[in-house]
Short mmCIF file of C-alpha atoms and ligand atoms in Angstrom, two decimals:
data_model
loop_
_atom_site.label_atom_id
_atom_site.label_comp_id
_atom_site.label_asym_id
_atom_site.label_seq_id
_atom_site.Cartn_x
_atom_site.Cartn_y
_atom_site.Cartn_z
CA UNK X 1 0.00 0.00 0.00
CA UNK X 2 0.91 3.16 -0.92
CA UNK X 3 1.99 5.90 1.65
CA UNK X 4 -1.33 7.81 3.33
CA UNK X 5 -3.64 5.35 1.24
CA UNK X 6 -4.25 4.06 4.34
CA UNK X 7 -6.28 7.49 5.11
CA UNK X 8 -8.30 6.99 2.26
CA UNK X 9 -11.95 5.12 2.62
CA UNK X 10 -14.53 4.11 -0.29
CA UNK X 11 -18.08 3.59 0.65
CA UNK X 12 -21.33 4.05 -0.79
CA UNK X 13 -21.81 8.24 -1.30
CA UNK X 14 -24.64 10.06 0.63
CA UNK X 15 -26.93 12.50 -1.00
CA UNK X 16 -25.38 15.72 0.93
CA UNK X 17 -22.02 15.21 -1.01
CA UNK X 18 -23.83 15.80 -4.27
CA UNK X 19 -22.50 19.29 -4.85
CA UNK X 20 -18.61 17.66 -4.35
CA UNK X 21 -19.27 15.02 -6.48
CA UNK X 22 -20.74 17.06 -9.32
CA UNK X 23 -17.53 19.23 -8.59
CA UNK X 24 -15.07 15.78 -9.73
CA UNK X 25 -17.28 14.80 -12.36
CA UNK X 26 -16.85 18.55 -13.93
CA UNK X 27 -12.68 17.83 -13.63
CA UNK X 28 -13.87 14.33 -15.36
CA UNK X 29 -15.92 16.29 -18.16
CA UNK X 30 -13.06 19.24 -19.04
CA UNK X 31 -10.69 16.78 -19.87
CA UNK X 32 -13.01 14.30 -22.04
CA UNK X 33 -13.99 15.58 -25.54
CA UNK X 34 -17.15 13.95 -25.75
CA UNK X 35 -18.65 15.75 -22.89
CA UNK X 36 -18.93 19.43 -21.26
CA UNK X 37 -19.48 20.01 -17.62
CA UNK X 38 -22.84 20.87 -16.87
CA UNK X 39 -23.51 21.18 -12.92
CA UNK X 40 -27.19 20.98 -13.04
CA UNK X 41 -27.34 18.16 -15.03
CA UNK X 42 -24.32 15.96 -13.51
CA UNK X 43 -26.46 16.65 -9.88
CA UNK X 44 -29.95 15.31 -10.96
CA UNK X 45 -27.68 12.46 -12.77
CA UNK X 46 -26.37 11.51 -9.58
CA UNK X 47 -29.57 11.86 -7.54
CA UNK X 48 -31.09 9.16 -10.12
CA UNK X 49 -28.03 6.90 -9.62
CA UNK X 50 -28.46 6.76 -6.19
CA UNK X 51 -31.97 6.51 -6.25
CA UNK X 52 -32.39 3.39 -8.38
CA UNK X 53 -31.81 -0.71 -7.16
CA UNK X 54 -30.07 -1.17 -10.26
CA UNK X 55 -27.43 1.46 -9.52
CA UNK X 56 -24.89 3.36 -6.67
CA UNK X 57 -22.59 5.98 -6.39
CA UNK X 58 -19.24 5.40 -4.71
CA UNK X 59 -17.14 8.09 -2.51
CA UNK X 60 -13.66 7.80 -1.88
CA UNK X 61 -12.92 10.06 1.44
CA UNK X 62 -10.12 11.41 4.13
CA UNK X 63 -11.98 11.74 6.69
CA UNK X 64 -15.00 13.71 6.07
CA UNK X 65 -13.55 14.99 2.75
CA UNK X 66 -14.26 13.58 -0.47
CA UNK X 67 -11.45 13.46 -2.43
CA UNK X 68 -12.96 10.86 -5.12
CA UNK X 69 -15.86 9.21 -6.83
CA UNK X 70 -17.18 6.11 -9.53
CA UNK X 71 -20.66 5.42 -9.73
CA UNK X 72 -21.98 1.64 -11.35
CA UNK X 73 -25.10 0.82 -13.13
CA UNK X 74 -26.33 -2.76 -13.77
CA UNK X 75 -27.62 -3.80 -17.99
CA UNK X 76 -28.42 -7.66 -18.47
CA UNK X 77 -25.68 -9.17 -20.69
CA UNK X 78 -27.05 -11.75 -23.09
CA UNK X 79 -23.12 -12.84 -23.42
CA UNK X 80 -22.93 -13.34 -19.84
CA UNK X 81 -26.92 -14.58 -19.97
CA UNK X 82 -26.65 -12.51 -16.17
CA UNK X 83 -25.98 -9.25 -15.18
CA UNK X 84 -22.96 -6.61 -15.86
CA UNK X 85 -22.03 -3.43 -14.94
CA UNK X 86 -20.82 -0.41 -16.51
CA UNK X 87 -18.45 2.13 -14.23
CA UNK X 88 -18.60 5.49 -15.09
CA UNK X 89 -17.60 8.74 -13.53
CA UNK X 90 -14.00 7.54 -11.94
CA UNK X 91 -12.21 10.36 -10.71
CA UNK X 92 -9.91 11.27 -7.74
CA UNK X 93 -9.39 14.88 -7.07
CA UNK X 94 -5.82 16.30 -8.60
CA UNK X 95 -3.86 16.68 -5.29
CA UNK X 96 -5.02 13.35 -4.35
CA UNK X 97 -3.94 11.01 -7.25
CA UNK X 98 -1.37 8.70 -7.20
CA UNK X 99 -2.20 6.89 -3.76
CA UNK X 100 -4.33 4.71 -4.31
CA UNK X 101 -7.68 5.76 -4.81
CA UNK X 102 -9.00 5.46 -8.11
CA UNK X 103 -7.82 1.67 -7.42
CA UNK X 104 -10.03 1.35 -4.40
CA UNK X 105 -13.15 2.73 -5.37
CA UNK X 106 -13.03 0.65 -8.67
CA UNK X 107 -12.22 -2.17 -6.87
CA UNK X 108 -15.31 -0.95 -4.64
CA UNK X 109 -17.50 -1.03 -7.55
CA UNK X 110 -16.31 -4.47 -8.96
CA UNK X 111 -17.58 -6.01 -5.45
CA UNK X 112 -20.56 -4.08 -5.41
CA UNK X 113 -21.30 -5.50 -9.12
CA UNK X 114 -20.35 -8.85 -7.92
CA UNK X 115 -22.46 -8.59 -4.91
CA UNK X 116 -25.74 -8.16 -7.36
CA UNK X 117 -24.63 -11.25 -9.88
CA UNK X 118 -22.62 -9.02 -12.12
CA UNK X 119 -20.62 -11.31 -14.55
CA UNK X 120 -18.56 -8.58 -16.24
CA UNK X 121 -17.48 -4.75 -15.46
CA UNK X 122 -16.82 -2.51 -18.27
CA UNK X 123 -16.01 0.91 -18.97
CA UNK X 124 -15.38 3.60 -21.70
CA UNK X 125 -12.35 5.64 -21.54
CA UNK X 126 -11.72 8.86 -24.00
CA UNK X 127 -9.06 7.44 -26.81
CA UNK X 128 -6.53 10.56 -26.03
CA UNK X 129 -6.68 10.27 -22.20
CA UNK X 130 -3.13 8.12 -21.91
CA UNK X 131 -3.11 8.15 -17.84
CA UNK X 132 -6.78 6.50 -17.76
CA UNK X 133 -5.48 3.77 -20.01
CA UNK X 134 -2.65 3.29 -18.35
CA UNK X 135 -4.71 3.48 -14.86
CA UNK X 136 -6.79 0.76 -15.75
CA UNK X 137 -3.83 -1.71 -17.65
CA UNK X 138 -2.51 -1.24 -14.15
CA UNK X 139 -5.45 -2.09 -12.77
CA UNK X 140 -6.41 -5.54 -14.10
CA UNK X 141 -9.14 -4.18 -17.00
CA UNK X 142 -8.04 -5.66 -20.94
CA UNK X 143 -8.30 -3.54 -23.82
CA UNK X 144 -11.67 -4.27 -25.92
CA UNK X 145 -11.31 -3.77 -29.81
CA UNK X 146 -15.40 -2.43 -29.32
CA UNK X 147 -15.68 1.28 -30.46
CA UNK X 148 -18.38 3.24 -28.70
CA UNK X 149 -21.46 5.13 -30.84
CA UNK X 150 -23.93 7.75 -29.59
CA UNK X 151 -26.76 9.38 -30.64
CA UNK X 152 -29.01 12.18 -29.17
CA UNK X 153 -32.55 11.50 -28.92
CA UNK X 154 -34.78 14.35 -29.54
CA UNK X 155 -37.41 15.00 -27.69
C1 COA W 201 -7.29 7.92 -13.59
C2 COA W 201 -7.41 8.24 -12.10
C3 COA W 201 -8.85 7.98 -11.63
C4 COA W 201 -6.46 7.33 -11.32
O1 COA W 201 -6.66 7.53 -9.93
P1 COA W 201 -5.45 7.43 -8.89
O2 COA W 201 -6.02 7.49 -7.54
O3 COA W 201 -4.42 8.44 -9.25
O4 COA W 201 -4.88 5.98 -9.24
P2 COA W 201 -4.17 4.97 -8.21
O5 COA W 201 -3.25 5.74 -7.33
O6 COA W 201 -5.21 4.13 -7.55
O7 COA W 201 -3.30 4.10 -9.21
C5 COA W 201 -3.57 2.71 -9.44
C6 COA W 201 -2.57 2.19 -10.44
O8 COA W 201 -2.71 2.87 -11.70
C7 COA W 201 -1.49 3.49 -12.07
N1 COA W 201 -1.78 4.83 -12.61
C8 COA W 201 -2.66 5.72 -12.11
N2 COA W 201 -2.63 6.84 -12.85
C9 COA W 201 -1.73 6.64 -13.83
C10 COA W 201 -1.24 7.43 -14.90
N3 COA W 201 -1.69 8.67 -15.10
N4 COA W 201 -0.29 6.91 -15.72
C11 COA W 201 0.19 5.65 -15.52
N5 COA W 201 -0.24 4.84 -14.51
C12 COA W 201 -1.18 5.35 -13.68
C13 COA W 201 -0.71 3.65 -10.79
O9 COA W 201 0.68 3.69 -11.04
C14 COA W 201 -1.12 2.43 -10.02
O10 COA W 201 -0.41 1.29 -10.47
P3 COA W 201 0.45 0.40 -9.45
O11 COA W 201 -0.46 0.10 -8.30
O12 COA W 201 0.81 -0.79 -10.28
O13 COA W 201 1.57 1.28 -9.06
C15 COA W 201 -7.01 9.72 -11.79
O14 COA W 201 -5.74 9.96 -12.35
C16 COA W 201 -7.98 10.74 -12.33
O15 COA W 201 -8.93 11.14 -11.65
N6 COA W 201 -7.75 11.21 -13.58
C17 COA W 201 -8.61 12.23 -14.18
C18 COA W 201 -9.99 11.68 -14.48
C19 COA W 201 -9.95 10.48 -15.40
O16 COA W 201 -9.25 10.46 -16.40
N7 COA W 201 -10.75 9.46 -15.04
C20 COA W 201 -10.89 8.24 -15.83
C21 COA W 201 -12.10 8.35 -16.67
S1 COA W 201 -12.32 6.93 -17.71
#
């Protein structure tokens, strides 16, 4: 273990540390082309998250602080034939990376998918963000050769 990563705890986030969570997740956004920080949004995102059985939000804290955050969301997997999970929002506050964090709290989700018959975590990281693919080599995640499509729906 890394020095002070003993100070550092992952558990399930509570709905008052909304506001700091949005705050990562808009660090997340700046850096990743496909998106744009949008508070309002990223807070009623998380409220759903948290509200629904097939999902959770996950803080990483020193002491009361959060200094980190991945959230998980179950789909059924016809290639599994059971459950699977996608982890999104992974992100560890700038003076806090490098000890062990983002490690924990996807470890964190991983059980938590396992917990609810998950078969399979996955994840999609931007093609041009080098330390996130590194991260999650080091990590134990494989490459996939799928490429990710999106489409707005109109309402
Ligand atoms: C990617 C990120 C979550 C990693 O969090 P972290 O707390 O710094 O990572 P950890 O300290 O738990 O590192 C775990 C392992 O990954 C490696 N790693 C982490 N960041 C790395 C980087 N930028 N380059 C190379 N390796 C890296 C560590 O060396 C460590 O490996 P080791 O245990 O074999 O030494 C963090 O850098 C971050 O928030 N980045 C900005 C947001 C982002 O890109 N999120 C990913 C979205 S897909």
């Amino acid at each position: 273990m890394k020095p002070g990563s003993d100070e550092i705890r992952v558990g399930l986030a509570r709905e008052e540390e909304i506001p700091s969570l949005s705050k990562l997740i808009s660090d997340l956004f700046a850096i990743e082309k496909d998106f744009e920080p949008n508070d309002e949004a990223q807070c009623r995102g998380l409220a759903l998250v948290m509200a629904s059985p097939l999902g959770a939000v996950f803080a990483a804290r020193e002491g009361e602080t959060v200094v980190g955050m991945c959230s998980a969301q179950l789909v059924y997997s016809t290639a599994c034939g059971a459950p699977s999970a996608w982890v999104e929002d992974v992100v560890v506050a700038k003076a806090q990376r490098g000890r062990g964090a983002g490690r924990l709290l996807v470890d964190f989700a991983e059980a938590w998918a396992r917990d609810k018959g998950a078969a399979r975590v996955q994840l999609l990281v931007d093609e041009g963000n080098v330390g996130a693919l590194d991260f999650y080599d080091a990590i134990g995640f494989s490459r996939s050769t799928m490429r990710c499509y999106r489409k707005k729906v109109s309402r």
